[in-house]
Amino acid sequence: MNVLFFLTPKSQVKFIDETMSVRQALEVMDFYRYSTIPLLSKDGKLVGTISEGDLLFYLKNHPFCNLSDLDNTNILKVKRNRDYLPIKANVEMSDLISAAINQNFVPVLDDQMNFIGMVTRKSIINYLYLNK
């Protein structure tokens, strides 16, 4: 089976881009109720992933007077504890499953290392459950 069968394309994935402020990132994560979200560069490359924990530790260690203070802080200032490991679109299914064991989603890259979407652990489990 091909990894692309499970792919949620980039056009359907919510992500944060490297030009956003901490406040904008918090708002995106809050609105979509994500605990971890892809972080992309302006040219579509995967920079990493930002988690709720990353943001909470940043806020704990950088007290602020009001929420508007976070408008002036770029998201790249937030130290990321752990980035989700990406895979290329042409890998074997075993590589996809290995990556999905330890993360909620697996970012997928094309041959030029551009982010093209992600595979959720839920989509893999649903497929396996429905096709047992």
Coordinates of C-alpha atoms in Angstrom, one line a residue:
M1 CA 0.0 0.0 0.0
N2 CA 1.1 3.5 -0.8
V3 CA 1.6 6.2 2.0
L4 CA -0.3 8.7 -0.2
F5 CA -3.4 6.6 0.3
F6 CA -3.5 7.9 3.9
L7 CA -2.4 11.5 3.2
T8 CA -4.3 14.5 4.3
P9 CA -3.1 17.0 1.7
K10 CA -1.5 20.3 2.8
S11 CA -4.5 22.2 1.6
Q12 CA -6.6 20.5 4.3
V13 CA -4.0 20.8 7.1
K14 CA -3.9 23.7 9.5
F15 CA -0.3 24.8 10.2
I16 CA 1.6 27.7 11.6
D17 CA 4.1 29.5 9.4
E18 CA 7.4 30.9 10.7
T19 CA 6.3 34.5 10.3
M20 CA 3.5 34.2 12.9
S21 CA 3.6 35.6 16.4
V22 CA 3.2 33.5 19.5
R23 CA -0.2 35.0 19.9
Q24 CA -1.3 33.9 16.4
A25 CA 0.0 30.4 17.0
L26 CA -1.9 30.2 20.3
E27 CA -5.1 31.3 18.5
V28 CA -4.7 28.8 15.7
M29 CA -4.1 25.9 18.1
D30 CA -7.0 27.0 20.3
F31 CA -9.5 27.5 17.5
Y32 CA -8.7 24.1 15.9
R33 CA -8.1 22.3 19.3
Y34 CA -4.7 21.0 18.2
S35 CA -2.2 19.8 20.8
T36 CA 0.6 19.7 18.2
I37 CA 0.8 21.5 14.9
P38 CA 3.2 21.6 11.9
L39 CA 5.5 24.7 11.7
L40 CA 6.3 25.6 8.1
S41 CA 8.7 28.1 6.5
K42 CA 7.5 30.7 4.0
D43 CA 8.6 28.4 1.1
G44 CA 6.7 25.4 2.3
K45 CA 9.5 23.5 4.1
L46 CA 8.8 21.7 7.4
V47 CA 10.6 23.6 10.1
G48 CA 9.2 21.4 12.9
T49 CA 6.2 21.0 15.1
I50 CA 4.9 23.2 18.0
S51 CA 3.1 21.6 20.9
E52 CA 0.9 23.0 23.7
G53 CA 3.7 22.0 26.0
D54 CA 6.3 24.1 24.1
L55 CA 4.0 27.1 24.3
L56 CA 3.2 26.6 28.0
F57 CA 6.9 26.3 28.9
Y58 CA 7.6 29.4 26.9
L59 CA 4.8 31.4 28.6
K60 CA 6.0 30.1 32.0
N61 CA 9.6 31.2 31.4
H62 CA 8.7 34.5 29.7
P63 CA 6.1 36.3 31.9
F64 CA 4.1 39.0 30.0
C65 CA 1.8 41.8 31.1
N66 CA -0.9 41.2 28.6
L67 CA -1.7 39.1 25.6
S68 CA -0.8 41.8 23.1
D69 CA 2.9 41.5 24.3
L70 CA 2.9 38.1 22.5
D71 CA 2.1 39.9 19.2
N72 CA 5.7 41.1 19.1
T73 CA 7.3 37.6 19.7
N74 CA 7.9 35.4 16.7
I75 CA 7.0 31.8 17.0
L76 CA 10.6 30.8 16.2
K77 CA 11.6 32.1 19.6
V78 CA 9.7 29.2 21.2
K79 CA 12.0 26.3 22.0
R80 CA 10.6 23.1 20.7
N81 CA 11.1 20.1 22.9
R82 CA 10.6 17.5 20.2
D83 CA 9.8 17.7 16.5
Y84 CA 7.7 15.1 14.9
L85 CA 9.8 13.1 12.4
P86 CA 8.8 13.4 8.8
I87 CA 8.8 10.8 6.1
K88 CA 9.1 11.0 2.4
A89 CA 6.1 10.2 0.2
N90 CA 7.8 7.1 -1.3
V91 CA 8.7 5.2 1.9
E92 CA 7.5 1.8 2.8
M93 CA 4.4 1.4 5.0
S94 CA 6.5 -0.1 7.7
D95 CA 8.4 3.3 8.0
L96 CA 5.1 5.1 8.2
I97 CA 3.8 2.9 11.0
S98 CA 7.1 3.1 12.9
A99 CA 6.8 6.9 12.8
A100 CA 3.1 6.9 13.8
I101 CA 3.7 4.8 16.9
N102 CA 5.4 7.7 18.6
Q103 CA 3.5 10.7 17.3
N104 CA -0.1 11.7 16.6
F105 CA 0.6 12.5 12.9
V106 CA 3.5 12.0 10.5
P107 CA 4.5 15.0 8.3
V108 CA 5.0 13.9 4.7
L109 CA 7.6 15.5 2.4
D110 CA 8.1 15.3 -1.4
D111 CA 11.4 14.8 -3.2
Q112 CA 12.3 18.5 -2.8
M113 CA 11.6 18.2 0.9
N114 CA 8.4 20.4 0.7
F115 CA 5.6 19.6 3.1
I116 CA 2.8 18.0 1.1
G117 CA 0.6 16.9 4.0
M118 CA 0.4 14.5 6.9
V119 CA -0.8 11.1 7.8
T120 CA -2.7 10.8 11.1
R121 CA -2.3 7.9 13.4
K122 CA -6.2 7.8 13.5
S123 CA -6.4 7.3 9.7
I124 CA -4.0 4.3 9.9
I125 CA -5.9 2.7 12.8
N126 CA -9.3 3.3 11.1
Y127 CA -8.0 1.6 7.9
L128 CA -6.6 -1.4 9.9
Y129 CA -9.9 -1.7 11.9
L130 CA -12.2 -1.5 8.8
N131 CA -10.0 -4.0 6.8
K132 CA -9.3 -6.6 9.4

